[in-house]
Short mmCIF file of C-alpha atoms in Angstrom, two decimals:
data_model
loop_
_atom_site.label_atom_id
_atom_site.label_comp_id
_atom_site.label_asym_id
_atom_site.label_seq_id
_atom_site.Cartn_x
_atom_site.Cartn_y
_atom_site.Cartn_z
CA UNK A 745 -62.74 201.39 148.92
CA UNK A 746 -63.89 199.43 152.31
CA UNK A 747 -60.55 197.51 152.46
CA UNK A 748 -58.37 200.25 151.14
CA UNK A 749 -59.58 202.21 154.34
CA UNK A 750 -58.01 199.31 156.33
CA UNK A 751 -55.43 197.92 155.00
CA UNK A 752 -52.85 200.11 156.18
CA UNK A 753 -49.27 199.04 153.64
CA UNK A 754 -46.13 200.20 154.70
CA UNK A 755 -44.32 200.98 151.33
CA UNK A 756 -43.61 204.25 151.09
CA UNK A 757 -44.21 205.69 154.55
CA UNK A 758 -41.03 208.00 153.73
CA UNK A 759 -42.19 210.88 152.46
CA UNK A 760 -45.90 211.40 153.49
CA UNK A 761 -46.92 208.26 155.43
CA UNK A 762 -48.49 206.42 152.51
CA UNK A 763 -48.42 204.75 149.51
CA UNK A 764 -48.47 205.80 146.00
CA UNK A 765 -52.31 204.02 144.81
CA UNK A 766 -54.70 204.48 142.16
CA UNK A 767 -58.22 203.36 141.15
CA UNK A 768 -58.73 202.17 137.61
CA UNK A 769 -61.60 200.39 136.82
CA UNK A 770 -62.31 200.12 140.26
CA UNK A 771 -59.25 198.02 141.36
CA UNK A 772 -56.36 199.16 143.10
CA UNK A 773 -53.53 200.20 140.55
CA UNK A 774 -50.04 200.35 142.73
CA UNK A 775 -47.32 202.76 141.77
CA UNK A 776 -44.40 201.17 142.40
CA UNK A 777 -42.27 203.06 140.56
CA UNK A 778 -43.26 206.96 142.61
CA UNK A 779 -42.19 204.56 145.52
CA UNK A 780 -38.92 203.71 143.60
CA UNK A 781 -38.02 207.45 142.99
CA UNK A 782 -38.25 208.38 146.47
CA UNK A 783 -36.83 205.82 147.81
CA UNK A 784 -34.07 206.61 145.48
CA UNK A 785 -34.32 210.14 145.46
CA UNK A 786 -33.59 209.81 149.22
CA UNK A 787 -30.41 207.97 148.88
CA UNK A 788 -29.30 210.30 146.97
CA UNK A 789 -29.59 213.15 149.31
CA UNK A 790 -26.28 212.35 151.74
CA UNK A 791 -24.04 212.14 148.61
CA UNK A 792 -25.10 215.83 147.37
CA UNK A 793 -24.76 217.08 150.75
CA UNK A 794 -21.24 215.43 150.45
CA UNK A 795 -20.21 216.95 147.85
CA UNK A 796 -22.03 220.16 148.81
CA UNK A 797 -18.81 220.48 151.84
CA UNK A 798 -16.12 220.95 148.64
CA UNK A 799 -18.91 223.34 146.11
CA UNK A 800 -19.14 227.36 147.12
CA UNK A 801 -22.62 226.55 147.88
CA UNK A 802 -23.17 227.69 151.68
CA UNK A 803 -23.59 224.45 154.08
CA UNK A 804 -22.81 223.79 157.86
CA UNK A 805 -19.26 222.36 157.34
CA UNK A 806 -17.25 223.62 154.40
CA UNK A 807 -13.62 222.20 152.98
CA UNK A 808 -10.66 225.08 153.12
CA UNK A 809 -10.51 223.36 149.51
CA UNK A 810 -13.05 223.74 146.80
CA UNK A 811 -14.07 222.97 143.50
CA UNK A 812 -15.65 224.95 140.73
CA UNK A 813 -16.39 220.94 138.94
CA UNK A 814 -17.75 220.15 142.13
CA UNK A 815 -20.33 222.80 141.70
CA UNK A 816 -21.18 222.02 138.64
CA UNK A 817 -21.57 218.51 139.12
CA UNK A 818 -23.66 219.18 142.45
CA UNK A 819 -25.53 221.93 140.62
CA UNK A 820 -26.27 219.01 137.83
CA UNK A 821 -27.14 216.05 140.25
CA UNK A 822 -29.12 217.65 143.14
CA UNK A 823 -30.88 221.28 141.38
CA UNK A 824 -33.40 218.37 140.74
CA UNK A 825 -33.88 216.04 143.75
CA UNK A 826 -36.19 218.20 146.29
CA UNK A 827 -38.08 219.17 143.46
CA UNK A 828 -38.69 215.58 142.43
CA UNK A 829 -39.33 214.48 145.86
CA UNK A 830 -42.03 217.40 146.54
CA UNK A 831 -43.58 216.47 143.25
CA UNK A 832 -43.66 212.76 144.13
CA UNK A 833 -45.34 214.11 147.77
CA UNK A 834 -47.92 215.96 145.93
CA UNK A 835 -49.05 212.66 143.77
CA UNK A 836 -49.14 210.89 147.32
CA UNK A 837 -50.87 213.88 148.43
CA UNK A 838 -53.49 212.67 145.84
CA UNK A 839 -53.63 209.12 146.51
CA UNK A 840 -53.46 209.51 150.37
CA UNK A 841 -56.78 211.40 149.96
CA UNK A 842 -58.51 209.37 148.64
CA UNK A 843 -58.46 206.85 151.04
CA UNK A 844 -58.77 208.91 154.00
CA UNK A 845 -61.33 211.07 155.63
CA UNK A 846 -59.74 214.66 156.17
CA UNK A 847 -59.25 214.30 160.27
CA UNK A 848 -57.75 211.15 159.37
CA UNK A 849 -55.33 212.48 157.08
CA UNK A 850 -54.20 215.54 159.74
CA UNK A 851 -53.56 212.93 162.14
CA UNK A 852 -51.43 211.20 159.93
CA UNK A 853 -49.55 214.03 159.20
CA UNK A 854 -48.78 214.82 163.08
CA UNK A 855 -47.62 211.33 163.03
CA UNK A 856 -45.71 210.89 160.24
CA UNK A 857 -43.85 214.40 159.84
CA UNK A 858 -44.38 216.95 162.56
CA UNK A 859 -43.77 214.40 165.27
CA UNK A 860 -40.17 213.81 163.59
CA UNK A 861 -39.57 217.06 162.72
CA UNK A 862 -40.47 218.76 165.97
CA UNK A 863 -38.18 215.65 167.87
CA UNK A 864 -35.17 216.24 164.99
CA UNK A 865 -35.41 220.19 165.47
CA UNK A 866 -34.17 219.23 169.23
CA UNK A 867 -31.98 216.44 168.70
CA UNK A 868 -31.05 215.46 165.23
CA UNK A 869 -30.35 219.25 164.06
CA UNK A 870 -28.91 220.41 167.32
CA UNK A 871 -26.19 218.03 167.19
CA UNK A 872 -25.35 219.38 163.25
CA UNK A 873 -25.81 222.69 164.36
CA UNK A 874 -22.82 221.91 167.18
CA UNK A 875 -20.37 220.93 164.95
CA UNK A 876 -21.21 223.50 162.17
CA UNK A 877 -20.50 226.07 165.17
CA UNK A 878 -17.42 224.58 166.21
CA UNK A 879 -16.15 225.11 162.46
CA UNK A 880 -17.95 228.38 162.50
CA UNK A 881 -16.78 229.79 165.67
CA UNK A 882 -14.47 227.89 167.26
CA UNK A 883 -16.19 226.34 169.69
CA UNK A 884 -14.11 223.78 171.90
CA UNK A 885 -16.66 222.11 174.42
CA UNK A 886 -18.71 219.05 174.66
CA UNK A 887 -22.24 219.21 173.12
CA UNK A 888 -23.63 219.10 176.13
CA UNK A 889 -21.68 222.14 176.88
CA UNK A 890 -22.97 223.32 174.01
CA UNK A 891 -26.60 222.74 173.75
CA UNK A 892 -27.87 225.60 176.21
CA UNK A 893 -26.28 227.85 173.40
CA UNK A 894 -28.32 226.09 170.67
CA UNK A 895 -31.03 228.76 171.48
CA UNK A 896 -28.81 231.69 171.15
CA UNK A 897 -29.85 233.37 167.79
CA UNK A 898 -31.71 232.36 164.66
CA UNK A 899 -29.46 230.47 162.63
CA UNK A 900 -30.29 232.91 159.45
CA UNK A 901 -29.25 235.62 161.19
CA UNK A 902 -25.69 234.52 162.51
CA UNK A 903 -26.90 232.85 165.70
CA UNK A 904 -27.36 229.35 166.41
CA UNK A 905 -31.40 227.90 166.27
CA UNK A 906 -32.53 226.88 162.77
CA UNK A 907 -35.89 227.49 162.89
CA UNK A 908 -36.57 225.00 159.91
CA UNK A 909 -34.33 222.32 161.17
CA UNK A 910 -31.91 222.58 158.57
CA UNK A 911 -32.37 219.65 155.87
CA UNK A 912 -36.01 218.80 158.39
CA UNK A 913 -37.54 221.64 156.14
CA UNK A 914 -38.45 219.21 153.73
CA UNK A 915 -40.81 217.41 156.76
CA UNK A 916 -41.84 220.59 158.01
CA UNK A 917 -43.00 222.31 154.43
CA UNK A 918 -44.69 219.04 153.64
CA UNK A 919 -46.76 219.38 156.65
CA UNK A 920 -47.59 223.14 156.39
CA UNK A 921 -48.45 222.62 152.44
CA UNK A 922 -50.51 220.02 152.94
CA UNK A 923 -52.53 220.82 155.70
CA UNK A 924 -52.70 224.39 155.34
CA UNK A 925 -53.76 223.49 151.54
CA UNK A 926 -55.97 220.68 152.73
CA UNK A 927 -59.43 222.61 151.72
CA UNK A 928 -57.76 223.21 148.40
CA UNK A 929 -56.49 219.92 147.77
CA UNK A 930 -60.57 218.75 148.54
CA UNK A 931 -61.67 221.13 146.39
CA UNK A 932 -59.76 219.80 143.40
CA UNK A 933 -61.01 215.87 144.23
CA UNK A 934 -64.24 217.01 143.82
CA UNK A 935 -65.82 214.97 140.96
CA UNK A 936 -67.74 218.39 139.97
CA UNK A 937 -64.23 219.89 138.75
CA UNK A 938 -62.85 216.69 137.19
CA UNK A 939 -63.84 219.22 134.16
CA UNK A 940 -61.27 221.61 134.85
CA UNK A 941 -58.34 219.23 135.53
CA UNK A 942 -59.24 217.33 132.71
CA UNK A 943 -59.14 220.43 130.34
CA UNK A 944 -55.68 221.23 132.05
CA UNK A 945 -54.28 217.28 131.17
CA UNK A 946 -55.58 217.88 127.62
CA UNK A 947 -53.83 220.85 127.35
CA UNK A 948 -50.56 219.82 128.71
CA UNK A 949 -50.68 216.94 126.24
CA UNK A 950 -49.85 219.60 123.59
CA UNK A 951 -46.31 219.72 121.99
CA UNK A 952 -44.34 222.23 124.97
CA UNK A 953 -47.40 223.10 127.02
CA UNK A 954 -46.30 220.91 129.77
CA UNK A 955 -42.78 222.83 129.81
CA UNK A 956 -44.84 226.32 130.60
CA UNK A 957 -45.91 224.79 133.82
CA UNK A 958 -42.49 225.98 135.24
CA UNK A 959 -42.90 229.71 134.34
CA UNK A 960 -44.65 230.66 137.54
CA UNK A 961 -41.09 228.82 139.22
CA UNK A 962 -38.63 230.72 137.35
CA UNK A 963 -40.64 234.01 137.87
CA UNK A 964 -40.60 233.32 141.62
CA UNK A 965 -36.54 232.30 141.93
CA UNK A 966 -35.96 235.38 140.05
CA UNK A 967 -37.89 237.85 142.38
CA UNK A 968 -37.89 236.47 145.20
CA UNK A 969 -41.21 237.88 147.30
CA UNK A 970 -40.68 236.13 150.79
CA UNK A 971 -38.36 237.87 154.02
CA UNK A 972 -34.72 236.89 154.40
CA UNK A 973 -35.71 234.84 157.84
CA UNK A 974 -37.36 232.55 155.04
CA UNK A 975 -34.57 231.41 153.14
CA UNK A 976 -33.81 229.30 150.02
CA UNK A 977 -33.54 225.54 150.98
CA UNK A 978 -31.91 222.83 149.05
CA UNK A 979 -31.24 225.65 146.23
CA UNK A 980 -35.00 226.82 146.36
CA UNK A 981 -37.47 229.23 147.48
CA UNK A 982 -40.33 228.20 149.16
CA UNK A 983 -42.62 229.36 147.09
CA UNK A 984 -41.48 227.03 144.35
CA UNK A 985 -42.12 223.85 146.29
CA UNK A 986 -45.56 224.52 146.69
CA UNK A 987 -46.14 224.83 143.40
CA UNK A 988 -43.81 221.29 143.02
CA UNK A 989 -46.46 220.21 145.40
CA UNK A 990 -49.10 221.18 143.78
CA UNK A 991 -48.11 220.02 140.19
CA UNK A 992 -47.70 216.70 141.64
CA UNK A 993 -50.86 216.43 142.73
CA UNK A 994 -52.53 217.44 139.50
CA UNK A 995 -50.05 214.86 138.05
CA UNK A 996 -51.92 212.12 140.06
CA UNK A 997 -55.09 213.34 139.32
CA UNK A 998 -55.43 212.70 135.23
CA UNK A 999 -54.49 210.08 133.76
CA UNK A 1000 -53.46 212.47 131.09
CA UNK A 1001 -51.23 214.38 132.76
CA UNK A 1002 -48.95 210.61 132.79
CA UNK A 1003 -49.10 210.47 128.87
CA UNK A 1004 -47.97 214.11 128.85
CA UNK A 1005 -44.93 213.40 130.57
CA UNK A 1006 -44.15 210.10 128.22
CA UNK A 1007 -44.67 212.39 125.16
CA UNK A 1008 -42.14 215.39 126.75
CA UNK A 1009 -39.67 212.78 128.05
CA UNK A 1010 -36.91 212.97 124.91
CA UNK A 1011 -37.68 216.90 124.75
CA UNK A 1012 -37.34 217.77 128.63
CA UNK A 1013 -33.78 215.82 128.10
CA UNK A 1014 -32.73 218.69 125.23
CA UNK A 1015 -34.66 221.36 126.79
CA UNK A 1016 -32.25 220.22 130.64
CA UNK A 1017 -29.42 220.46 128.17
CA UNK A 1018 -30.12 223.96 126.40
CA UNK A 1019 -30.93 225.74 129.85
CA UNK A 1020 -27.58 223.98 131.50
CA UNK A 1021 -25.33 225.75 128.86
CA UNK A 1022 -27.74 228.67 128.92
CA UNK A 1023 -27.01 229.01 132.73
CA UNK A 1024 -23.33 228.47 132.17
CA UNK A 1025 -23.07 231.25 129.64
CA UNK A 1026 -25.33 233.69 131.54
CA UNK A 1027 -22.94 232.58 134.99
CA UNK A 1028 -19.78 233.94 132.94
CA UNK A 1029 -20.95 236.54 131.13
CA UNK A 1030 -23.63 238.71 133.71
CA UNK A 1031 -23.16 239.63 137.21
CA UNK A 1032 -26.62 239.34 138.59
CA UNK A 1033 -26.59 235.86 140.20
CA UNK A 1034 -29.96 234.90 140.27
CA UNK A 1035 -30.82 235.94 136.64
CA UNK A 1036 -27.69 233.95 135.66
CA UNK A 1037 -28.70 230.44 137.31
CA UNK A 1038 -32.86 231.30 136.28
CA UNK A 1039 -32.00 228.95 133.47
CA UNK A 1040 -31.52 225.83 136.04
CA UNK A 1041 -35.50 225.73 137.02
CA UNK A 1042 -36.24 225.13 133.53
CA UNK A 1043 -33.40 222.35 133.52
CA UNK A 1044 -34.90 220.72 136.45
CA UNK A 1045 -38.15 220.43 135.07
CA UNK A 1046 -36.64 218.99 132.31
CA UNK A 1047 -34.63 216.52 134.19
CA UNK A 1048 -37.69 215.87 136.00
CA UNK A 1049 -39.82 214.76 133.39
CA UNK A 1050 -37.61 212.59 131.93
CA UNK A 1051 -36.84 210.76 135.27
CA UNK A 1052 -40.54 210.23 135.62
CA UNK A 1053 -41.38 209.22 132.21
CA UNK A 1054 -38.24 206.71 132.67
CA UNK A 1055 -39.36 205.40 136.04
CA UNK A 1056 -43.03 204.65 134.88
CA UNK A 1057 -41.57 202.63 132.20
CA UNK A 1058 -38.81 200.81 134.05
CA UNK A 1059 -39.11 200.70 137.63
CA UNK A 1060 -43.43 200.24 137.77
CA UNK A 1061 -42.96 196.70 139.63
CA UNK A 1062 -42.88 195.18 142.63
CA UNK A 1063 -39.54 193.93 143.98
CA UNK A 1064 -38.32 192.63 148.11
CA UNK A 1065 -36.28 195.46 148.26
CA UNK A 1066 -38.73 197.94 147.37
CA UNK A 1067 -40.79 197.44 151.39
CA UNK A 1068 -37.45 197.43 152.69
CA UNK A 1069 -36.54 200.76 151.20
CA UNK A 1070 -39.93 202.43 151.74
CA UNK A 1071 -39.49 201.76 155.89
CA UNK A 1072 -35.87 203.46 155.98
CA UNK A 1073 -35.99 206.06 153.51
CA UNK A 1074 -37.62 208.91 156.19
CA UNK A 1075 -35.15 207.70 158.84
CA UNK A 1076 -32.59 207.55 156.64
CA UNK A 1077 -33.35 211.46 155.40
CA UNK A 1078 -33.43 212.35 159.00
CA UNK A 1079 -30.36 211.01 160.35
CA UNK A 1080 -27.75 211.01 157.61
CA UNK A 1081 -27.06 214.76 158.19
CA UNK A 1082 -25.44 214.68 161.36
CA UNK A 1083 -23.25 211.47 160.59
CA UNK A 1084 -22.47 212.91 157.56
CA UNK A 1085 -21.38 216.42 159.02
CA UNK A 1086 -19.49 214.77 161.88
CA UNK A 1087 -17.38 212.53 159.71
CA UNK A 1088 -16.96 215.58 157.46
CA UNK A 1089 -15.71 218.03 160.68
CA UNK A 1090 -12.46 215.44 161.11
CA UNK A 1091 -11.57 214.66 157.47
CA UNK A 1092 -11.65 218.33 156.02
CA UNK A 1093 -9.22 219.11 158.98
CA UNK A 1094 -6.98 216.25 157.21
CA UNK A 1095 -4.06 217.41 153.80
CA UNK A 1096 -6.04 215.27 151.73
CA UNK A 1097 -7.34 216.66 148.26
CA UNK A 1098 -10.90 216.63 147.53
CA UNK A 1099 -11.90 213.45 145.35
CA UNK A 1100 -9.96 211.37 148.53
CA UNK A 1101 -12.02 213.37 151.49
CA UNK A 1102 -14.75 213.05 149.82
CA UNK A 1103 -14.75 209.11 149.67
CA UNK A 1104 -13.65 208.45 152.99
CA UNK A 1105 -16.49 210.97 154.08
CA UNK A 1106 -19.13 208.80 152.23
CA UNK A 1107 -17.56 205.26 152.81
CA UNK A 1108 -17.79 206.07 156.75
CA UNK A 1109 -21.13 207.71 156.92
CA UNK A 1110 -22.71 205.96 154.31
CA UNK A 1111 -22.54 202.14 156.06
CA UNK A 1112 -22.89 204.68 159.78
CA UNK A 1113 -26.53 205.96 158.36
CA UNK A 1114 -27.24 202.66 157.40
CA UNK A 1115 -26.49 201.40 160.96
CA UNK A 1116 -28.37 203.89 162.90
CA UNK A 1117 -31.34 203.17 160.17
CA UNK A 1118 -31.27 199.69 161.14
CA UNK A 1119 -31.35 200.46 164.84
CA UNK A 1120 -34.48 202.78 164.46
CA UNK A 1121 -36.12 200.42 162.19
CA UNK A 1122 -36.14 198.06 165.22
CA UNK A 1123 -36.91 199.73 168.24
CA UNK A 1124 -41.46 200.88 168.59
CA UNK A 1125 -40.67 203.92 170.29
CA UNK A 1126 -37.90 205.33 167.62
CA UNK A 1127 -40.18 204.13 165.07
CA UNK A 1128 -42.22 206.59 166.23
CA UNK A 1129 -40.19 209.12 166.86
CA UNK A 1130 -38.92 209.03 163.35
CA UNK A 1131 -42.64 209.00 161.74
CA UNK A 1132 -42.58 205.42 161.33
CA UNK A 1133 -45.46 202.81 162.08
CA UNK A 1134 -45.22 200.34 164.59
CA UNK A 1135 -44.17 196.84 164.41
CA UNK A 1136 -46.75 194.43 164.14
CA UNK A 1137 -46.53 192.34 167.68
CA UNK A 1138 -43.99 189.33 167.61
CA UNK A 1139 -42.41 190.71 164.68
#
């Protein structure tokens, strides 16, 4: 445990600062393919929130144009990603404490997501929140004209200032959760209730159990307990990713919790299925809204377990690109919003129909994100800025 203590690897520094190890038999176990999924997962992200612009989903810029496919198919590709990525958290979560002491691990956190949330909350989202106001209200100046106005208003309430940061809620949960949870999270390491978890993996090994674990989710998006300043992000309460959270780190914590998810894989795949056309017939046929779309928690956990069932299988190696990945996937997440919304304020103003705005949307921002990623990557004191570690000297 000595060395693990010291060696400090930078694979998978995107989503909570470290990297996705286990002990078996007393020698560290690497879980390449956790690292995979959110590197992955990540990537994703910009081409959901692209097609998010042409959906009737709310988001900062919206088409004059949309698409009822388009909702479906960004209902179908992205329902699932923040889930996945809060459960992936939750197993580093796991790993992360067990190699650190807890002041350690707080200091980490400051590092590696408040520091880039709190700098993104007065950059990175005030210059989305400027163009989303210019399509909003009109809004013809500069954004330097602009930003003594960012503060006007919370953003939930018709004003301008997003408390959460916009898409930086993911950064800014993940802190709260953990920290705030940190005596839990402690509590369930201890060797004295490996009893209870084990019962739990056991039990989730049974045909379906594991599928009952999303219960307490639907319940929650279906009466929603929380104030209206608190508002669903990335098509979820926040309620819901803590349990994500949560289940993750259980995940990591049993050894049978992993064969549980390789025995559910097939079923979570029919069970996504049955809830998608379960959703699609509630959607047409009642008019309450959120009882209507309950269905798609249950499909996300089902798409879920089948992703990570197929990624423990396929993707559980090493590879070059893998390191490369890990260091720009939390830049990546932080910046891609305001390219993308940019590029997205000029071409919706263009005749073009939506399958040909939304390519040129992604072909510009896509290689633009990757730039500015590169950039970052390069440069100690964005590094840090953007929860990063710093280059080793004469790198």
């Amino acid at each position: 445990m000595e060395s693990k203590q010291k060696d400090e690897p930078v694979v998978c520094a995107c989503i909570l600062g470290y990297h996705t190890e286990l002990m078996e038999e007393g020698k560290p176990a690497r879980r390449y393919d956790l690292d995979w999924l959110k590197a992955l997962a990540v990537l994703m992200v910009p081409i959901v929130h692209g097609g998010i612009i042409f959906t009737n989903t709310p988001y900062l810029i919206k088409n004059a144009e949309t698409s009822v496919l388009m909702d479906i198919a960004m209902m179908a590709m992205g329902i699932w990603l923040m889930p996945l990525l809060f459960t992936i958290s939750g197993m580093s979560l796991y790993f992360a404490l067990g190699a650190m002491t807890p002041g350690r691990f707080v200091g980490s956190r400051i590092k590696r997501l408040l520091v880039p949330f709190t700098f993104g909350l007065f950059t990175i989202s005030a210059f989305s929140t400027y163009y989303a106001v210019r399509y909003r209200d009109g809004f013809e100046g500069s954004f330097f004209d602009f930003y003594p106005h960012y503060f006007d208003g919370w953003w939930t309430f018709g004003g301008n200032f997003p408390w959460y940061g916009h898409h930086l809620y993911f950064l800014l949960y993940l802190f709260v959760f953990s920290v705030v949870g940190l005596g839990l999270f402690l509590f369930l390491r201890r060797p004295m209730h490996r009893r209870w978890i084990a019962a739990l993996a056991n039990a989730v090994n049974k045909p379906g159990v594991l599928f009952l674990l999303i219960l307490p989710v639907v319940l929650n998006e279906a009466v929603y307990p929380f104030p209206i300043w608190i508002p669903r992000q990335g098509a979820w309460h926040m309620f819901s990713y803590i349990l994500f959270l949560l289940y993750g780190f259980l995940f990591a914590s049993h050894e049978g919790f992993r064969h549980a998810i390789h025995r559910h894989a097939r079923a979570g795949l029919v069970l996504a299925l049955l809830s998608a056309i379960a959703a699609a017939v509630l959607f047409f046929t009642i008019d309450d809204l959120m009882l209507a779309l309950s269905p798609l928690s249950i499909y996300a956990w089902g798409i879920m377990i089948a992703v990570l069932s197929a990624a423990d299988k396929r993707l559980n190696k090493p590879n070059r690109a893998l390191a490369l990945l890990g260091d720009s996937a939390l830049p990546f997440y932080i910046i891609h919003e305001p390219i993308l919304v940019t590029v997205a304020y000029y071409v919706c103003a263009t005749d073009l129909g939506i399958l040909p705005k939304l390519a040129i949307i992604l072909v510009i921002a896509l290689p633009l994100i990757v730039l500015a990623v590169s950039l970052i990557r390069r440069v100690n004191v964005l590094r840090f800025l953007f929860g990063l570690r710093p280059l080793p000297p004469n790198s």
